[in-house]
Coordinates of C-alpha atoms and ligand atoms in Angstrom, one line a residue:
X1 CA 29.5 17.2 -30.5
X2 CA 28.3 13.9 -31.6
X3 CA 30.9 12.8 -34.6
X4 CA 31.8 10.1 -37.3
X5 CA 34.7 7.6 -37.4
X6 CA 35.1 5.2 -40.2
X7 CA 37.4 1.8 -39.4
X8 CA 37.8 -0.9 -41.8
X9 CA 37.3 -3.7 -39.0
X10 CA 35.0 -2.8 -35.7
X11 CA 35.1 -5.2 -32.6
X12 CA 32.1 -4.3 -30.5
X13 CA 32.8 -4.8 -27.0
X14 CA 36.3 -5.0 -25.0
X15 CA 36.1 -8.1 -23.1
X16 CA 38.4 -11.2 -23.4
X17 CA 37.7 -12.0 -27.5
X18 CA 37.8 -8.7 -28.0
X19 CA 41.5 -8.7 -26.6
X20 CA 42.4 -12.1 -28.2
X21 CA 41.3 -10.7 -31.5
X22 CA 43.0 -7.8 -31.4
X23 CA 46.2 -9.4 -31.3
X24 CA 45.1 -11.9 -34.5
X25 CA 44.8 -8.7 -36.0
X26 CA 48.6 -7.7 -35.0
X27 CA 49.8 -11.7 -36.2
X28 CA 47.7 -11.1 -39.3
X29 CA 48.9 -8.1 -40.5
X30 CA 46.0 -5.2 -39.5
X31 CA 47.4 -1.5 -40.5
X32 CA 47.2 1.2 -38.2
X33 CA 44.0 3.6 -38.4
X34 CA 42.2 -0.3 -39.7
X35 CA 40.9 -1.4 -36.4
X36 CA 38.8 -0.6 -33.7
X37 CA 37.7 -1.9 -30.4
X38 CA 34.6 0.1 -28.7
X39 CA 33.8 -0.7 -25.0
X40 CA 31.8 0.7 -22.2
X41 CA 34.3 -0.5 -19.9
X42 CA 36.9 2.2 -19.2
X43 CA 39.7 0.2 -19.3
X44 CA 41.8 -2.1 -22.0
X45 CA 40.6 -5.4 -22.3
X46 CA 41.6 -7.9 -19.2
X47 CA 41.0 -12.1 -18.2
X48 CA 38.0 -11.4 -16.5
X49 CA 38.5 -14.4 -14.3
X50 CA 40.9 -12.9 -12.6
X51 CA 37.9 -10.5 -10.7
X52 CA 36.5 -13.6 -8.8
X53 CA 39.7 -14.9 -7.8
X54 CA 43.5 -12.9 -7.2
X55 CA 41.6 -9.2 -7.4
X56 CA 39.4 -10.0 -4.3
X57 CA 42.1 -11.5 -2.6
X58 CA 43.0 -9.4 0.9
X59 CA 46.7 -9.5 0.5
X60 CA 48.6 -9.0 -2.8
X61 CA 45.4 -8.9 -4.5
X62 CA 45.9 -8.8 -8.8
X63 CA 45.3 -4.9 -10.3
X64 CA 45.5 -4.0 -13.8
X65 CA 47.5 -3.7 -15.4
X66 CA 49.4 -7.5 -14.2
X67 CA 46.2 -8.8 -15.8
X68 CA 45.3 -7.8 -19.4
X69 CA 45.3 -10.1 -22.2
X70 CA 47.1 -11.9 -23.0
X71 CA 48.3 -13.0 -19.6
X72 CA 46.0 -15.8 -19.0
X73 CA 47.0 -18.2 -21.7
X74 CA 50.5 -17.9 -20.8
X75 CA 51.2 -14.8 -23.6
X76 CA 52.5 -11.2 -23.6
X77 CA 50.3 -8.6 -22.1
X78 CA 48.5 -6.5 -23.9
X79 CA 49.2 -2.9 -22.3
X80 CA 47.1 0.1 -23.4
X81 CA 50.0 1.1 -25.0
X82 CA 50.5 -2.2 -27.5
X83 CA 47.0 -0.5 -28.9
X84 CA 48.7 2.5 -30.1
X85 CA 51.9 1.0 -31.3
X86 CA 50.1 -1.1 -33.0
X87 CA 47.6 2.0 -34.7
X88 CA 44.6 -0.2 -32.8
X89 CA 42.0 2.6 -32.0
X90 CA 40.6 1.4 -28.4
X91 CA 37.1 3.4 -28.1
X92 CA 36.6 3.1 -24.2
X93 CA 34.0 4.4 -22.0
X94 CA 31.7 3.8 -25.2
X95 CA 28.5 2.0 -25.3
X96 CA 26.9 1.2 -28.1
X97 CA 22.8 1.9 -28.0
X98 CA 22.2 1.1 -31.8
X99 CA 24.1 -0.8 -34.5
X100 CA 22.4 -1.3 -38.2
X101 CA 23.9 -4.1 -40.0
X102 CA 22.1 -3.0 -43.0
X103 CA 23.8 0.4 -43.2
X104 CA 27.1 -0.9 -41.6
X105 CA 27.1 1.6 -38.5
X106 CA 27.1 1.6 -34.9
X107 CA 25.4 4.7 -32.7
X108 CA 27.1 5.4 -29.1
X109 CA 25.1 6.6 -26.0
X110 CA 26.7 9.8 -26.6
X111 CA 25.4 10.4 -30.3
X112 CA 28.9 9.1 -32.1
X113 CA 28.4 7.4 -34.8
X114 CA 30.8 4.4 -36.0
X115 CA 31.4 2.8 -39.7
X116 CA 32.5 0.1 -40.5
X117 CA 33.3 -2.7 -43.5
X118 CA 33.7 -5.6 -40.9
X119 CA 31.9 -5.9 -37.6
X120 CA 33.2 -8.6 -34.6
X121 CA 30.1 -8.6 -32.0
X122 CA 31.7 -9.8 -28.9
X123 CA 29.6 -8.3 -26.2
X124 CA 29.6 -11.0 -23.8
X125 CA 26.8 -11.4 -21.3
X126 CA 25.4 -9.3 -18.5
X127 CA 24.1 -10.9 -15.5
X128 CA 20.6 -11.8 -14.2
X129 CA 19.4 -9.6 -11.5
X130 CA 17.4 -10.5 -8.8
X131 CA 15.9 -6.5 -9.5
X132 CA 14.6 -8.4 -13.0
X133 CA 12.7 -11.1 -10.7
X134 CA 11.1 -8.8 -8.5
X135 CA 11.9 -10.3 -5.1
X136 CA 11.2 -8.3 -2.7
X137 CA 13.9 -5.5 -1.3
X138 CA 16.7 -6.6 -3.8
X139 CA 17.5 -3.0 -4.6
X140 CA 19.0 -2.6 -1.4
X141 CA 22.6 -1.3 -1.0
X142 CA 25.4 -4.0 -0.6
X143 CA 23.2 -6.7 -2.9
X144 CA 26.2 -7.3 -5.3
X145 CA 26.7 -8.8 -8.8
X146 CA 30.2 -9.5 -10.7
X147 CA 31.0 -9.1 -14.2
X148 CA 33.0 -6.1 -15.0
X149 CA 35.7 -4.6 -12.7
X150 CA 33.7 -1.7 -11.9
X151 CA 31.9 -4.4 -10.3
X152 CA 34.5 -5.8 -8.8
X153 CA 35.7 -2.2 -7.4
X154 CA 32.2 -2.3 -5.4
X155 CA 32.6 -5.3 -4.2
X156 CA 36.4 -4.3 -3.2
X157 CA 34.8 -1.1 -1.5
X158 CA 31.7 -3.2 0.2
X159 CA 34.5 -6.1 1.8
X160 CA 36.6 -3.3 3.1
X161 CA 33.3 -1.2 5.0
X162 CA 32.0 -4.3 6.3
X163 CA 35.4 -5.9 8.0
X164 CA 34.7 -8.9 9.3
X165 CA 31.2 -9.1 8.5
X166 CA 28.6 -11.6 7.3
X167 CA 28.1 -12.0 3.6
X168 CA 25.3 -14.5 1.8
X169 CA 26.1 -16.0 -1.5
X170 CA 23.3 -16.3 -3.5
X171 CA 24.0 -19.1 -6.4
X172 CA 25.3 -22.4 -6.6
X173 CA 27.1 -22.3 -9.7
X174 CA 31.2 -21.6 -10.2
X175 CA 30.4 -17.7 -9.5
X176 CA 28.8 -18.6 -6.3
X177 CA 31.8 -21.1 -5.2
X178 CA 34.9 -18.7 -5.8
X179 CA 33.0 -15.5 -4.3
X180 CA 32.3 -17.4 -1.1
X181 CA 35.8 -19.2 -0.5
X182 CA 37.5 -15.5 -1.2
X183 CA 34.8 -13.7 1.1
X184 CA 35.8 -16.7 3.9
X185 CA 39.4 -15.9 3.4
X186 CA 38.7 -11.8 3.7
X187 CA 37.8 -13.3 7.1
X188 CA 33.6 -13.0 6.0
X189 CA 30.8 -15.4 8.0
X190 CA 29.6 -16.8 5.0
X191 CA 26.4 -18.7 3.8
X192 CA 25.9 -19.9 0.7
X193 CA 22.0 -20.8 -1.0
X194 CA 20.8 -22.1 -3.2
X195 CA 17.8 -24.4 -4.7
X196 CA 19.9 -27.1 -6.5
X197 CA 20.3 -30.4 -4.5
X198 CA 24.2 -29.6 -4.9
X199 CA 26.1 -27.2 -6.4
X200 CA 27.4 -26.4 -10.1
X201 CA 24.7 -29.2 -10.9
X202 CA 25.0 -28.2 -14.4
X203 CA 28.6 -30.0 -14.7
X204 CA 29.6 -31.7 -11.3
X205 CA 27.6 -35.3 -10.6
X206 CA 26.5 -35.3 -6.7
X207 CA 29.7 -37.4 -6.0
X208 CA 31.9 -34.5 -6.8
X209 CA 30.1 -31.7 -5.8
X210 CA 29.4 -33.8 -2.4
X211 CA 33.5 -33.1 -2.4
X212 CA 33.1 -29.3 -2.5
X213 CA 30.9 -29.0 -0.4
X214 CA 32.3 -31.3 2.8
X215 CA 35.5 -29.0 1.6
X216 CA 33.5 -25.8 1.8
X217 CA 32.1 -26.7 5.1
X218 CA 35.5 -27.3 6.6
X219 CA 36.7 -24.4 5.8
X220 CA 33.4 -22.9 7.5
X221 CA 31.0 -21.7 4.5
X222 CA 27.7 -22.3 5.5
X223 CA 26.0 -24.7 2.8
X224 CA 21.6 -23.8 2.6
X225 CA 20.6 -25.9 -0.4
X226 CA 17.2 -26.7 -1.6
X227 CA 15.8 -23.5 -1.1
X228 CA 16.0 -19.4 -2.8
X229 CA 16.2 -16.1 -1.5
X230 CA 12.9 -14.6 -1.6
X231 CA 12.9 -11.3 -0.5
X232 CA 15.3 -9.0 1.6
X233 CA 15.3 -6.3 4.3
X234 CA 16.9 -3.1 4.8
X235 CA 18.7 -1.0 7.7
X236 CA 18.1 2.8 7.9
X237 CA 20.7 3.6 5.0
X238 CA 19.3 1.4 2.6
X239 CA 21.8 -1.3 2.7
X240 CA 20.6 -4.9 3.3
X241 CA 20.5 -6.3 6.5
X242 CA 18.6 -9.6 6.1
X243 CA 18.2 -12.2 3.7
X244 CA 14.3 -14.2 3.5
X245 CA 14.6 -17.5 2.8
X246 CA 11.7 -19.2 0.9
X247 CA 11.9 -22.1 3.4
X248 CA 11.2 -19.3 6.2
X249 CA 14.5 -18.8 7.4
X250 CA 15.9 -15.6 8.0
X251 CA 20.1 -14.9 7.5
X252 CA 21.8 -11.6 8.7
X253 CA 23.6 -10.0 6.0
X254 CA 26.3 -6.8 5.4
X255 CA 26.7 -8.0 1.7
X256 CA 24.9 -10.5 -0.4
X257 CA 26.6 -11.3 -3.5
X258 CA 24.3 -12.6 -5.9
X259 CA 25.7 -15.4 -8.8
X260 CA 22.6 -16.7 -10.5
X261 CA 23.9 -16.5 -14.3
X262 CA 24.0 -14.9 -17.1
X263 CA 22.4 -14.0 -20.6
X264 CA 24.5 -13.3 -23.6
X265 CA 24.0 -9.3 -25.0
X266 CA 22.7 -9.4 -28.2
X267 CA 19.6 -7.3 -27.9
X268 CA 21.7 -4.9 -30.3
X269 CA 21.3 -6.8 -33.0
X270 CA 17.7 -8.3 -32.7
X271 CA 15.9 -8.8 -35.7
X272 CA 18.9 -8.4 -37.9
X273 CA 20.4 -11.2 -37.2
X274 CA 19.9 -15.5 -37.2
X275 CA 19.9 -16.6 -33.6
X276 CA 19.6 -19.6 -31.7
X277 CA 20.1 -21.0 -28.6
X278 CA 20.2 -17.6 -27.2
X279 CA 22.9 -16.8 -29.2
X280 CA 23.6 -15.2 -32.6
X281 CA 24.5 -18.1 -34.8
X282 CA 27.4 -18.7 -37.1
X283 CA 29.6 -21.0 -38.5
X284 CA 32.5 -22.4 -38.0
X285 CA 34.2 -19.3 -39.1
X286 CA 32.2 -17.7 -36.8
X287 CA 30.4 -15.6 -39.7
X288 CA 26.5 -14.9 -38.6
X289 CA 23.9 -14.8 -41.6
X290 CA 24.3 -11.3 -42.3
X291 CA 27.6 -10.8 -44.4
X292 CA 30.7 -8.9 -43.1
X293 CA 29.3 -9.8 -39.4
X294 CA 30.8 -12.0 -36.9
X295 CA 30.0 -13.1 -33.7
X296 CA 32.8 -14.5 -30.8
X297 CA 32.7 -15.4 -27.4
X298 CA 29.8 -15.8 -25.0
X299 CA 27.1 -14.5 -27.8
X300 CA 27.9 -17.3 -30.6
X301 CA 26.1 -20.4 -31.4
X302 CA 28.2 -22.3 -33.1
X303 CA 28.9 -25.9 -34.7
X304 CA 30.7 -27.5 -32.0
X305 CA 32.4 -30.1 -34.7
X306 CA 33.3 -32.9 -32.1
X307 CA 29.5 -33.8 -31.0
X308 CA 27.9 -32.7 -34.4
X309 CA 25.3 -30.0 -32.5
X310 CA 25.1 -26.1 -32.3
X311 CA 26.0 -24.8 -28.5
X312 CA 26.6 -21.4 -26.9
X313 CA 29.6 -21.4 -24.3
X314 CA 30.8 -19.3 -21.7
X315 CA 33.9 -20.0 -21.0
X316 CA 37.0 -17.9 -21.4
X317 CA 39.4 -20.8 -23.6
X318 CA 36.1 -20.7 -26.2
X319 CA 36.1 -16.6 -26.0
X320 CA 40.1 -16.3 -26.9
X321 CA 39.9 -19.3 -29.7
X322 CA 37.0 -18.4 -30.9
X323 CA 38.1 -14.4 -31.3
X324 CA 41.1 -16.0 -33.0
X325 CA 39.4 -18.2 -35.5
X326 CA 37.4 -15.2 -36.4
X327 CA 40.1 -13.1 -37.7
X328 CA 42.5 -16.0 -39.2
X329 CA 39.0 -16.3 -41.2
X330 CA 38.4 -12.7 -42.0
X331 CA 42.3 -12.7 -43.5
X332 CA 41.7 -15.6 -45.3
X333 CA 38.6 -14.9 -47.2
X334 CA 40.0 -11.0 -48.2
X335 CA 42.6 -13.6 -50.1
X336 CA 39.9 -15.8 -51.3
X337 CA 40.5 -18.9 -49.0
X338 CA 39.5 -20.5 -46.3
X339 CA 40.4 -22.2 -43.2
X340 CA 39.8 -25.2 -41.5
X341 CA 36.4 -25.4 -39.5
X342 CA 36.4 -24.4 -35.6
X343 CA 37.0 -27.8 -34.0
X344 CA 36.3 -26.9 -30.3
X345 CA 36.9 -29.1 -26.9
X346 CA 35.0 -28.1 -24.2
X347 CA 37.5 -26.9 -21.7
X348 CA 36.8 -25.3 -18.5
X349 CA 38.0 -24.3 -15.1
X350 CA 37.5 -23.0 -11.4
X351 CA 39.9 -22.5 -8.7
X352 CA 39.1 -21.7 -5.0
X353 CA 40.6 -21.6 -1.7
X354 CA 43.8 -24.6 -2.7
X355 CA 41.4 -26.1 -5.1
X356 CA 41.6 -26.3 -8.7
X357 CA 40.2 -28.0 -11.1
X358 CA 39.5 -28.6 -15.3
X359 CA 37.2 -30.5 -17.2
X360 CA 37.3 -31.3 -20.5
X361 CA 34.8 -33.0 -23.4
X362 CA 31.2 -33.4 -22.4
X363 CA 29.3 -34.2 -19.2
X364 CA 27.0 -36.8 -20.5
X365 CA 26.1 -40.4 -20.2
X366 CA 27.1 -42.4 -17.0
X367 CA 29.6 -41.3 -15.0
X368 CA 32.4 -42.4 -12.4
X369 CA 34.5 -40.9 -9.6
X370 CA 38.2 -42.2 -8.6
X371 CA 40.7 -41.1 -6.6
X372 CA 40.5 -39.3 -2.9
X373 CA 37.5 -37.5 -3.0
X374 CA 37.2 -36.8 0.6
X375 CA 36.7 -33.2 1.8
X376 CA 39.0 -34.5 5.1
X377 CA 41.5 -35.6 3.2
X378 CA 44.8 -33.2 3.8
X379 CA 45.1 -33.0 0.0
X380 CA 42.6 -34.7 -2.0
X381 CA 42.6 -35.2 -5.6
X382 CA 40.0 -37.1 -7.7
X383 CA 38.7 -37.0 -11.3
X384 CA 35.5 -38.4 -13.0
X385 CA 35.1 -39.6 -16.3
X386 CA 31.8 -39.6 -18.4
X387 CA 30.9 -42.6 -20.6
X388 CA 28.6 -42.3 -23.2
X389 CA 28.2 -45.5 -25.8
X390 CA 31.2 -47.1 -24.7
X391 CA 33.2 -44.4 -25.2
X392 CA 34.9 -41.6 -22.9
X393 CA 33.8 -38.4 -23.2
X394 CA 34.2 -36.0 -20.9
X395 CA 37.1 -36.0 -17.9
X396 CA 37.3 -34.0 -14.7
X397 CA 40.3 -33.6 -12.5
X398 CA 40.6 -32.0 -8.9
X399 CA 44.3 -31.2 -7.9
X400 CA 46.1 -32.4 -11.4
X401 CA 49.8 -31.0 -12.4
X402 CA 49.7 -29.7 -15.7
X403 CA 50.4 -33.0 -17.3
X404 CA 47.8 -34.8 -15.9
X405 CA 45.4 -31.9 -17.2
X406 CA 46.9 -32.4 -20.7
X407 CA 46.2 -36.1 -20.2
X408 CA 42.7 -35.8 -19.2
X409 CA 42.6 -33.4 -22.2
X410 CA 43.7 -36.0 -24.4
X411 CA 40.8 -38.6 -23.2
X412 CA 38.2 -36.3 -24.1
X413 CA 39.6 -35.3 -27.4
X414 CA 40.7 -38.8 -28.3
X415 CA 37.1 -40.6 -26.5
X416 CA 39.0 -44.0 -25.8
X417 CA 36.3 -46.6 -25.5
X418 CA 35.7 -47.9 -22.1
X419 CA 34.7 -51.7 -21.0
X420 CA 33.8 -51.4 -17.6
X421 CA 33.0 -48.4 -15.7
X422 CA 34.5 -50.2 -12.7
X423 CA 37.8 -50.9 -14.0
X424 CA 37.6 -47.4 -15.2
X425 CA 37.2 -46.2 -11.9
X426 CA 39.8 -48.5 -10.3
X427 CA 42.5 -47.6 -13.5
X428 CA 41.7 -43.7 -12.6
X429 CA 44.5 -41.4 -13.8
X430 CA 46.4 -44.5 -15.3
X431 CA 43.6 -44.7 -17.7
X432 CA 44.3 -41.4 -19.5
X433 CA 48.4 -41.6 -18.7
X434 CA 47.5 -44.2 -21.4
X435 CA 46.4 -42.4 -24.3
Ligands
LIG1 P1 33.4 -10.3 -21.7 O1 35.1 -10.6 -21.6 O2 31.8 -10.2 -21.1 O3 33.3 -8.5 -22.8 C1 32.2 -7.9 -23.2 C2 32.8 -6.8 -23.6 O4 31.5 -6.0 -24.6 C3 32.9 -6.2 -22.2 O5 33.5 -5.3 -21.8 C4 31.5 -5.1 -22.0 O6 31.6 -3.4 -21.2 C5 31.6 -5.0 -23.3 N1 30.2 -4.2 -24.3 C6 29.2 -5.5 -24.1 N2 27.8 -4.5 -24.6 C7 28.5 -3.5 -24.8 C8 27.9 -2.4 -25.9 N3 26.4 -2.3 -25.8 N4 28.8 -1.1 -25.9 C9 30.1 -1.3 -25.8 N5 30.7 -2.3 -24.7 C10 30.0 -3.5 -24.7 N6 35.5 -18.9 -17.6 C11 36.2 -19.3 -17.6 O7 36.5 -20.3 -18.3 N7 36.9 -20.4 -16.0 C12 36.6 -19.4 -15.1 O8 37.0 -18.8 -13.8 C13 36.2 -17.9 -15.5 N8 35.3 -17.1 -14.5 C14 34.8 -16.1 -14.1 C15 35.0 -15.1 -13.5 C16 33.9 -14.0 -13.6 C17 33.9 -13.0 -12.5 C18 33.2 -13.8 -15.3 C19 32.3 -12.6 -14.9 C20 33.3 -14.6 -15.9 C21 33.8 -15.7 -15.9 N9 34.7 -16.4 -16.9 C22 35.4 -17.9 -16.6 C23 33.4 -16.8 -17.9 C24 34.4 -15.8 -19.1 O9 35.3 -14.6 -18.2 C25 33.9 -15.4 -20.3 O10 33.2 -16.7 -20.8 C26 34.9 -14.5 -21.3 O11 34.6 -13.1 -20.9 C27 33.7 -14.1 -22.8 O12 34.8 -13.2 -23.1 P2 33.5 -12.4 -24.4 O13 34.7 -11.1 -25.2 O14 32.3 -12.9 -25.0 O15 32.7 -11.2 -23.5

């Protein structure tokens, strides 16, 4: 029978932000029974980035409880028992299908009602699907996507069922790159397809991308650029058999994995809260236009103090930090206080094969590359700086040691002046280590 429950604080969504918010609630002294996390997923919050990396390894794969939050940032793992000990209610397998911000009430698919005093929206993103674009045959079995642990489990099953088979990865972003690598490690014959002239075009310059494409080809991943998957054929079991490309080529496939982007999950709140840039507009404490409603992580469009604009960021570091900021702000405002505005330095990373890169700051202006970026090198190590108005505003490093990554982060934060692109290219990491 449908019921009603009331909490002082409710977090809708049980992903990365929710987990880091819970830890901050505990630090701030939340009382047992005051906080509930409502999640459509069946498990307590975990570090989502693991799903496209170690979760898919053929040996020694990561499994829960090994990567519950907050292990990804070096903190203590919040096991399901932790929430019980703190009196934080984890309401799992529960999808909220209606939100009424005026009456402060949420309704689940099963018809249960949840009342709150303060709401944190942490619903994250959902993947774009080829069926959304009406691509012919896109409903075939074994055309897979990756956002949640259930999706990752389906991929693990498909990898087992189609052992040593052929995989086509659609999309050249970081999900496509990470999945191509891990499918290759699983001994699949892998081809990546994307329409852009190079991979990760929103972040990588042509020079940076040339290294990764060369490296992937060296590892045996086939790269097909400048075209898209325009249709799929199926076998008698309804499983994908071929990928038809717009340029006329046809690729055989036992598995297709699609990573063509994501969309923030804001539908529940449409028309009730101010939106901007595709997300829910917040202030520097992640407060929305509606009193007592906060939005964090992928769904928030927030003021980016460093750059004097507003942005939405779909990266794990921001999901953690925005959640902590919102909870601090909630407790401060209960004491009639304000907190320092969020001052975020964009940080994004990815790992695949034995590669690992980090990026800090803004990738605008002119870019210079430095170091050994030859994909044939045994251990290439290189980076890039972005320079705008005579200042270094962004820095990228492949293969950096922890202190070197810290040095490029410092550069992106300090925005030092750069006299010439050539000098910067020659100085390379030395430049960062002097800041
Ligand atoms: P999420 O972590 O997505 O959590 C949202 C939660 O809300 C989910 O549990 C979802 O089920 C739940 N939910 C949604 N709607 C409802 C509803 N109506 N009712 C109940 N529950 C609901 N970032 C990096 O910086 N580096 C990486 O290497 C990296 N790797 C990634 C790999 C993968 C496979 C994916 C999918 C993302 C990766 N990211 C990475 C991005 C990063 O994980 C996200 O930015 C981060 O998880 C966002 O946190 P969030 O809490 O906003 O959303």
